[in-house]
PDB file of C-alpha atoms in Angstrom:
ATOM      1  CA  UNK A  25       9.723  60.336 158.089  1.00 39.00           C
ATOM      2  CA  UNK A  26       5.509  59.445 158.143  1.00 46.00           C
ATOM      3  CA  UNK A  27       5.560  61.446 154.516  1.00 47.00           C
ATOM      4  CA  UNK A  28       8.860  60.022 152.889  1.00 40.00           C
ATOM      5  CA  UNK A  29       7.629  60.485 149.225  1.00 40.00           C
ATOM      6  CA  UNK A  30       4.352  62.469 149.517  1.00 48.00           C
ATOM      7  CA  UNK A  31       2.456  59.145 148.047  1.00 48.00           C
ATOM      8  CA  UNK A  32       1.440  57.430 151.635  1.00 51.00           C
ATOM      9  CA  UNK A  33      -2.020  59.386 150.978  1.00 52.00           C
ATOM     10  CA  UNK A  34      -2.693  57.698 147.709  1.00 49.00           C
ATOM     11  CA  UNK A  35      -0.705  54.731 147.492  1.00 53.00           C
ATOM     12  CA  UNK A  36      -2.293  52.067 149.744  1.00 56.00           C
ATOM     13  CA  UNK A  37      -6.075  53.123 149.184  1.00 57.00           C
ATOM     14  CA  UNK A  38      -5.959  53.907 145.342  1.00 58.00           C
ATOM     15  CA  UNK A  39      -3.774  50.211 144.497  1.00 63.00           C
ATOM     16  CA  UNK A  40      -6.295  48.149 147.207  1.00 68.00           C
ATOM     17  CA  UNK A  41      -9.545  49.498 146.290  1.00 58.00           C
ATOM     18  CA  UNK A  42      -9.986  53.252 147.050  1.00 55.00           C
ATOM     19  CA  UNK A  43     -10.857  53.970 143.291  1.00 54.00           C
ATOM     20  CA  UNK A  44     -13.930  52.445 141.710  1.00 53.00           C
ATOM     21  CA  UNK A  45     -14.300  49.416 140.392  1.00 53.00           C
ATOM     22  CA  UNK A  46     -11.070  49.319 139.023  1.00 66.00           C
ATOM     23  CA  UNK A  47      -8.486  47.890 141.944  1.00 82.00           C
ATOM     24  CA  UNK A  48      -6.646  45.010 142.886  1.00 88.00           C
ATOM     25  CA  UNK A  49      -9.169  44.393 145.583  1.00 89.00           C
ATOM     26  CA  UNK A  50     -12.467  44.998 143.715  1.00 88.00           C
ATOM     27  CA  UNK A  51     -10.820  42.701 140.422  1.00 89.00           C
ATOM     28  CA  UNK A  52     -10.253  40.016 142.711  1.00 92.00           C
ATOM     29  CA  UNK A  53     -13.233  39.702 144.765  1.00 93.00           C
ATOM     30  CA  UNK A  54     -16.058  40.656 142.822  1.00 91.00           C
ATOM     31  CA  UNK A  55     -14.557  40.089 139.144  1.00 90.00           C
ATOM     32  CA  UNK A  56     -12.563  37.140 139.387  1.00 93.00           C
ATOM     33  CA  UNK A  57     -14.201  35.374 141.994  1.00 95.00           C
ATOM     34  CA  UNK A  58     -17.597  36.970 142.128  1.00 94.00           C
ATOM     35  CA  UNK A  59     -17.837  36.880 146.125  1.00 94.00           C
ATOM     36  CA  UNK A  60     -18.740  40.435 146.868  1.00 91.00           C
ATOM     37  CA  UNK A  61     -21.019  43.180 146.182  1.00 89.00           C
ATOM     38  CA  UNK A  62     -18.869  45.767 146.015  1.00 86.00           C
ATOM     39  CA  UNK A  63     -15.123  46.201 148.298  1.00 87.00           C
ATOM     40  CA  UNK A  64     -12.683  49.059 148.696  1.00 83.00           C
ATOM     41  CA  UNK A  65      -9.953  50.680 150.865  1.00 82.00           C
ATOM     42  CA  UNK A  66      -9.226  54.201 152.455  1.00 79.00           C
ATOM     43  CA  UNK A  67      -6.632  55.864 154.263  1.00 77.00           C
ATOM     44  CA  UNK A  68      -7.067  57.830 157.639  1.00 77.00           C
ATOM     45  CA  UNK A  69      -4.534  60.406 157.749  1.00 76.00           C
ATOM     46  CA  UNK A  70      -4.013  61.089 161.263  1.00 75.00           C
ATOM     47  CA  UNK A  71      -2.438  64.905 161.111  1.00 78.00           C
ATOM     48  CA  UNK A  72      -1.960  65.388 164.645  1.00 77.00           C
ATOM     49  CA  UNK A  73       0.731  62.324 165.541  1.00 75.00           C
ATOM     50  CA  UNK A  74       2.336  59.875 163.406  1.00 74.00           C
ATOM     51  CA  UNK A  75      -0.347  57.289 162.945  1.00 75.00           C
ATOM     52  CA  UNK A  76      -2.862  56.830 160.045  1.00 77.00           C
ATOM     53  CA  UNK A  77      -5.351  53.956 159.689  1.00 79.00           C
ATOM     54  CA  UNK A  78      -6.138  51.698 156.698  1.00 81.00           C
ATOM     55  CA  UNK A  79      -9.234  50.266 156.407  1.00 85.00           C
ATOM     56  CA  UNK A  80     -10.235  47.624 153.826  1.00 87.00           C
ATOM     57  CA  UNK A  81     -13.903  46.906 153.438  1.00 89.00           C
ATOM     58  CA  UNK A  82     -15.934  44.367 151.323  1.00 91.00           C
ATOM     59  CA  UNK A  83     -19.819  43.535 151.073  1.00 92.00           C
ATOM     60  CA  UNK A  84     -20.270  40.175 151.144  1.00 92.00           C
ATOM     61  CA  UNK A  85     -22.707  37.133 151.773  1.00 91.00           C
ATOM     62  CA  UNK A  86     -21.560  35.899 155.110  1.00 91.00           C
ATOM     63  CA  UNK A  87     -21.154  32.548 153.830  1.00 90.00           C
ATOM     64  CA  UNK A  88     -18.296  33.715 151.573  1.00 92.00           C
ATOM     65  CA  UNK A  89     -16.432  34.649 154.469  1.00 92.00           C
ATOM     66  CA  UNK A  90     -13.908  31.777 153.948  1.00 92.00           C
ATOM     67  CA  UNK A  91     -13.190  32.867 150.555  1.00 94.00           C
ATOM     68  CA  UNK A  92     -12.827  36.227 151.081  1.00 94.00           C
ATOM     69  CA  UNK A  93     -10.094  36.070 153.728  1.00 93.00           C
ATOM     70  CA  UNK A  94      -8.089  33.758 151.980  1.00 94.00           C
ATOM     71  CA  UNK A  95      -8.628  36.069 148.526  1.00 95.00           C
ATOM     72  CA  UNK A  96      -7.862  39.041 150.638  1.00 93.00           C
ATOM     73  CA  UNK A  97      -4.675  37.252 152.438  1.00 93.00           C
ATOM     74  CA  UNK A  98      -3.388  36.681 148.899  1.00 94.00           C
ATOM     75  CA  UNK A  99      -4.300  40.116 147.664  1.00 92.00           C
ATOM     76  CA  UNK A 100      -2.322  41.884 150.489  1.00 92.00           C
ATOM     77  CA  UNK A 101       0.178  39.358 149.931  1.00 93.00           C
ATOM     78  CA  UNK A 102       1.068  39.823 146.226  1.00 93.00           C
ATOM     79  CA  UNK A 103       0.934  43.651 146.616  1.00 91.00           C
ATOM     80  CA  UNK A 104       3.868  43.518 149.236  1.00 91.00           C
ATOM     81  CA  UNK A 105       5.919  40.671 147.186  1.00 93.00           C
ATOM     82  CA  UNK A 106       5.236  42.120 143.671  1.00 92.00           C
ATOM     83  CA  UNK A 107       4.520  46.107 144.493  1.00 90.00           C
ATOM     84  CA  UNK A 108       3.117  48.768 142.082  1.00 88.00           C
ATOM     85  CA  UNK A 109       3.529  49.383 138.679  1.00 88.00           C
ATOM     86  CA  UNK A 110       4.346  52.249 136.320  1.00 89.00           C
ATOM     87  CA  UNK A 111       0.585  52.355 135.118  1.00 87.00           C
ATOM     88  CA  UNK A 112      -0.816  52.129 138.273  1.00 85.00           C
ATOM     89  CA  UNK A 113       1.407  54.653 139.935  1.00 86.00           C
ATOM     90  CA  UNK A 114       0.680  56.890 136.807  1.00 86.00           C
ATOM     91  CA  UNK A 115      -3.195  56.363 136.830  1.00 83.00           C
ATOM     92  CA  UNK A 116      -2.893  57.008 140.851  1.00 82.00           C
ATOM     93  CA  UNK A 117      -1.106  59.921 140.564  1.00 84.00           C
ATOM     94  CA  UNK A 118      -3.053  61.671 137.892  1.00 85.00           C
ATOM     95  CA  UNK A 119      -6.795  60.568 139.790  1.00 82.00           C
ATOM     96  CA  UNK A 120      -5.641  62.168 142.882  1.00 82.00           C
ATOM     97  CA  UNK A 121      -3.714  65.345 141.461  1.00 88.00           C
ATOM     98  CA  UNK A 122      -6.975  65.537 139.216  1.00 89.00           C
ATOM     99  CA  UNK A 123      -9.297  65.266 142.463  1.00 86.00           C
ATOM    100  CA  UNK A 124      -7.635  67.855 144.562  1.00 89.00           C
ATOM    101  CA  UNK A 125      -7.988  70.270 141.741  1.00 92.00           C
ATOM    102  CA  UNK A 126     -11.539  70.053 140.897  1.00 93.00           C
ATOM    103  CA  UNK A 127     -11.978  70.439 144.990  1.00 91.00           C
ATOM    104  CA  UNK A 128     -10.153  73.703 144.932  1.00 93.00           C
ATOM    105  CA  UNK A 129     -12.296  75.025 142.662  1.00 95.00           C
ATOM    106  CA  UNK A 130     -15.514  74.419 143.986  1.00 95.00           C
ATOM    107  CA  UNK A 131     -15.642  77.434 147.145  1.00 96.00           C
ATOM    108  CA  UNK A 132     -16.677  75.554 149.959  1.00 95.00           C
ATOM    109  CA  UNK A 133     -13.864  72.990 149.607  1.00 92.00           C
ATOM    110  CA  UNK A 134     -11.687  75.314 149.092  1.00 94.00           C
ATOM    111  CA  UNK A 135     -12.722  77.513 152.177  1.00 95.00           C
ATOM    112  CA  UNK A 136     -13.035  74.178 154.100  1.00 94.00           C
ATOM    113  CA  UNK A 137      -8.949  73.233 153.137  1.00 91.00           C
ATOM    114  CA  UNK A 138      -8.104  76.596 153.863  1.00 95.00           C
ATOM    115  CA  UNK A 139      -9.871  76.554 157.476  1.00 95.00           C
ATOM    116  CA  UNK A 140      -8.305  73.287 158.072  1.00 92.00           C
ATOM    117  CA  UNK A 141      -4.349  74.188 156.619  1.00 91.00           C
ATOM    118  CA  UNK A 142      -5.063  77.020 159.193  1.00 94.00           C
ATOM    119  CA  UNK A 143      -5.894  75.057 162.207  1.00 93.00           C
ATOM    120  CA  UNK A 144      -2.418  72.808 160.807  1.00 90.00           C
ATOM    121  CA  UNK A 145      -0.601  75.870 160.612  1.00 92.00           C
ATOM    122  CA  UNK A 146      -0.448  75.209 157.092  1.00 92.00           C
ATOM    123  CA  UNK A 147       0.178  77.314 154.368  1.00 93.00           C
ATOM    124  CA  UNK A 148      -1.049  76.413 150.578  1.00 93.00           C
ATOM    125  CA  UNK A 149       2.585  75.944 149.925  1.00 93.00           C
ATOM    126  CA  UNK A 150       2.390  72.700 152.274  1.00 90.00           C
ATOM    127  CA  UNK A 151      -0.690  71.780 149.763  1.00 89.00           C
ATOM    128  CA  UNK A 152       1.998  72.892 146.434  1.00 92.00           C
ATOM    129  CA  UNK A 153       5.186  70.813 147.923  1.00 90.00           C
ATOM    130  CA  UNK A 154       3.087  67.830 148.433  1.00 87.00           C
ATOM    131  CA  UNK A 155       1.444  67.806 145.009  1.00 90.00           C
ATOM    132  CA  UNK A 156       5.392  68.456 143.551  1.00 91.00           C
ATOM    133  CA  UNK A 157       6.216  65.422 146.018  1.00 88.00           C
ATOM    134  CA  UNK A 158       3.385  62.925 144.482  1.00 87.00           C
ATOM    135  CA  UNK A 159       4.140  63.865 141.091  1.00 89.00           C
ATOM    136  CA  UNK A 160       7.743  63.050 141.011  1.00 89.00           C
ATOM    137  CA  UNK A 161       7.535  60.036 143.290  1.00 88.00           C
ATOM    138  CA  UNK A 162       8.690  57.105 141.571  1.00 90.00           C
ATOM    139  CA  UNK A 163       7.630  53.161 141.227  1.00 91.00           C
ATOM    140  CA  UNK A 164      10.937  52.149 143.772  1.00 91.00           C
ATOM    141  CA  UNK A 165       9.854  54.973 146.071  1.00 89.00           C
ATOM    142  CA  UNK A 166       6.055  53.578 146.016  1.00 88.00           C
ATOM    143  CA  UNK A 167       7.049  50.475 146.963  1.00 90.00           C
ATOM    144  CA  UNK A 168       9.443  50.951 149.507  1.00 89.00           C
ATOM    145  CA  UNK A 169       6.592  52.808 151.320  1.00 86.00           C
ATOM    146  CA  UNK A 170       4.160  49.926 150.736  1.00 86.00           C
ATOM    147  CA  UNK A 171       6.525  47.352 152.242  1.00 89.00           C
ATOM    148  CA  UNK A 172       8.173  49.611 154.862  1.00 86.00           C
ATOM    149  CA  UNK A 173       4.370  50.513 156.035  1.00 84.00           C
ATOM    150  CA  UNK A 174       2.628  47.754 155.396  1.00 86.00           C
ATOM    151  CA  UNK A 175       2.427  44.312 157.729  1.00 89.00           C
ATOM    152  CA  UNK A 176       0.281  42.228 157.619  1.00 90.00           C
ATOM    153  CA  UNK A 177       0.362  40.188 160.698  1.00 91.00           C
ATOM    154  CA  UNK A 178      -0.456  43.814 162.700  1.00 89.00           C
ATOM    155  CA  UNK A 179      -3.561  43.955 160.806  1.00 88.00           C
ATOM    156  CA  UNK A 180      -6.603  44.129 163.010  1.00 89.00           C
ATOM    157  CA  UNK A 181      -9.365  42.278 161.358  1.00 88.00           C
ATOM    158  CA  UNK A 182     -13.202  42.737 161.832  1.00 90.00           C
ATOM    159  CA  UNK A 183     -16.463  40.507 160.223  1.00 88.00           C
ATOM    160  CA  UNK A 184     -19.782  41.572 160.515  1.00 87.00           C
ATOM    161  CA  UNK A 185     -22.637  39.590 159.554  1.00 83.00           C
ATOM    162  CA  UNK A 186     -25.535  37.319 159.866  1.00 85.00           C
ATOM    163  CA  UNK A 187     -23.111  34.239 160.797  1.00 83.00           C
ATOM    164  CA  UNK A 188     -25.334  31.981 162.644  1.00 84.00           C
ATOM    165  CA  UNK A 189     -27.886  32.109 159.799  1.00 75.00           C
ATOM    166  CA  UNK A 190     -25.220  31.239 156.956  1.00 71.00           C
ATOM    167  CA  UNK A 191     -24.071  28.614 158.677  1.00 72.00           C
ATOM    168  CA  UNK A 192     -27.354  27.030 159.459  1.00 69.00           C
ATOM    169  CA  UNK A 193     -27.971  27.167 156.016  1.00 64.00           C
ATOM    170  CA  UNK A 194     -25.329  25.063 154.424  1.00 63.00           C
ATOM    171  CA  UNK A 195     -25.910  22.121 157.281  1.00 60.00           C
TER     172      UNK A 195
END
């Protein structure tokens, strides 16, 4: 049930931030409201029980701080109301598809997948029936994952940064 459409892997990191400078995350905090250097997202899978991390991550001047939880509180929050759409599923679909083909042809990825699918007891067909799963997974699907996965009062969140300083320097 941890893999229900094959797009758990992409989903979360690619809509949040896991791809460039083009994501709901980066658009809102350094774009629209110009408070970070640079943010992002990722997905841990974790392949040997049925946990995975997400991690969110922003660069930012700790006196921002303020802003950027309540921009990232709203961020999180339309995603779960409002979901994915057609163009983003389609642009995450074909980045990642895209990405895990160029790394199969380069030999040490390859080698390093296979080594890995091994230790799994994997076969490439695993690899094949996941790809088939992402491609034909559809906006509903997407989003049931999202909001079946994602909560955000069990998020854990972290701040690191000069705090003492920033706040000396607006009294």
């Amino acid at each position: 049930d941890r893999d229900v459409t094959g797009v758990q892997t992409c989903a979360l990191p690619i809509f949040l931030g896991g791809g460039g400078m083009k994501s709901r995350i980066v658009d809102r905090l350094r774009q629209q409201d110009g408070i970070s250097y640079g943010a992002g997202s990722g997905l841990s899978e974790a392949n040997y029980e049925a946990n995975s991390a997400l991690n969110l991550s922003a660069i930012y001047a700790p006196q921002n701080l303020p802003k950027l939880k309540t921009a990232m509180t709203e961020v999180l929050a339309a995603f779960l109301k409002d979901g994915v759409t057609q163009e983003e599923l389609s642009a995450a679909k074909s980045g990642l598809l895209q990405q895990w083909t160029i790394g199969r042809t380069q030999d040490g990825a390859l080698a390093s997948q296979l080594a890995f699918n091994l230790k799994l007891g994997r076969t490439m067909a695993f690899t094949e029936d996941r790809e088939a799963r992402i491609k034909s997974a559809t906006v509903e699907q997407v989003n049931g994952v999202i909001r079946k996965y994602l909560h955000l009062d069990q998020l854990i969140q972290m701040y690191a940064g000069d705090f003492a300083k920033a706040k000396s320097a607006t009294q």
